[in-house]
Each structure stands twice: as C-alpha cells, then as structure tokens.
C-alpha cells in the first residue's frame, strides 16, 4: 500500500499556487486593457457628440439670413454661449437679437444638453480667412462667411474641459 501512495501522480501544492498566481496576473493585465478600451470608447463617443453639436450649430447658422449675419460679423467677432440672452433676461440688451427670429432657439442651439451633460457652443468669425478670400479676388468672398464652431464640455473632476472645433462656412442663399 505504501508503494501505491508513492506512485500516485498529481500536482503539488506549489504547482497549483504558481498556476493560480500566473492566471491572476494575466487576468489583471487583461482587465486593465478592457478598462482602458472602455474609457477610450467613451471619450470617442463624447467627441462624436460634440462634433455633431458643432455641425448642428453650423447648419442652424446657414439657415438664417446671410446678409444679416454678414453685417453682424463685420462688427462682432463671435456669437458665444455667454452672449445669449434668454427670455428670462429681457432687461439685458441682446446685441444679436436681430440675427434670429426667436432668441430662445438660438439659446438652445448654443447651450444644448445631451444625456444630462450641458455643452456650450461658440461661433467665431474667421476674419483673416475672409480677408484672404477678398485679397485673391475670389467670388466666394461674396457668398461665404468662414466660421469656427467650438463646442466645450463641462469640466469633470478638475480635469480640463474637452473641446472640439469644426470649421465651416455660412453660405449665401443664392448658392444654397
């Protein structure tokens, strides 16, 4: 009977512990990989949302009266989220109230809230690019207003706010 116990084959306790430790290390590495992949996917999702919000603001601006916006940008550099006057602030003079028919719609376009996150949008006139178009005597200068649409997400946990910039043109009704 003693000979039979000596001939039994199997794993020793040390071999089992070594295998468990190796599997634990591999699983921890894979867990961190999937965690990083998930955070990267979430960041891309947020960036996609901000690009779509910028495109929406640009599309809204394109649907407004070109001449009115051109005149506005000749005297002002941008339309920012801080400049928007809501209906609650009627005593505050709106320097762009002549740009749109309904100021509340512009307020919603420049201050959207998606999935419980409030974004802020700024539409900035690219005066230098417009001057270049005029200098080369391009007919496009009469039909295009170059703008930069900047979307900012709120700051999270003390980190810098995410920002996305989309460049585009507000086109004249004559070429739409």
PDB file of C-alpha atoms in Angstrom, residues 11 13 24 68 80 101 125 167-168:
ATOM      1  CA  UNK A  11       0.134  18.425  -8.896  1.00  0.00           C
ATOM      2  CA  UNK A  13       0.531  22.456  -3.737  1.00  0.00           C
ATOM      3  CA  UNK A  24      -4.240  36.127 -11.644  1.00  0.00           C
ATOM      4  CA  UNK A  68     -27.922  89.892 -41.552  1.00  0.00           C
ATOM      5  CA  UNK A  80     -20.788  82.865 -27.866  1.00  0.00           C
ATOM      6  CA  UNK A 101     -36.470  85.440 -35.232  1.00  0.00           C
ATOM      7  CA  UNK A 125     -15.914  84.600 -37.469  1.00  0.00           C
ATOM      8  CA  UNK A 167     -14.518  74.762 -39.358  1.00  0.00           C
ATOM      9  CA  UNK A 168     -17.199  75.650 -41.853  1.00  0.00           C
TER      10      UNK A 168
END
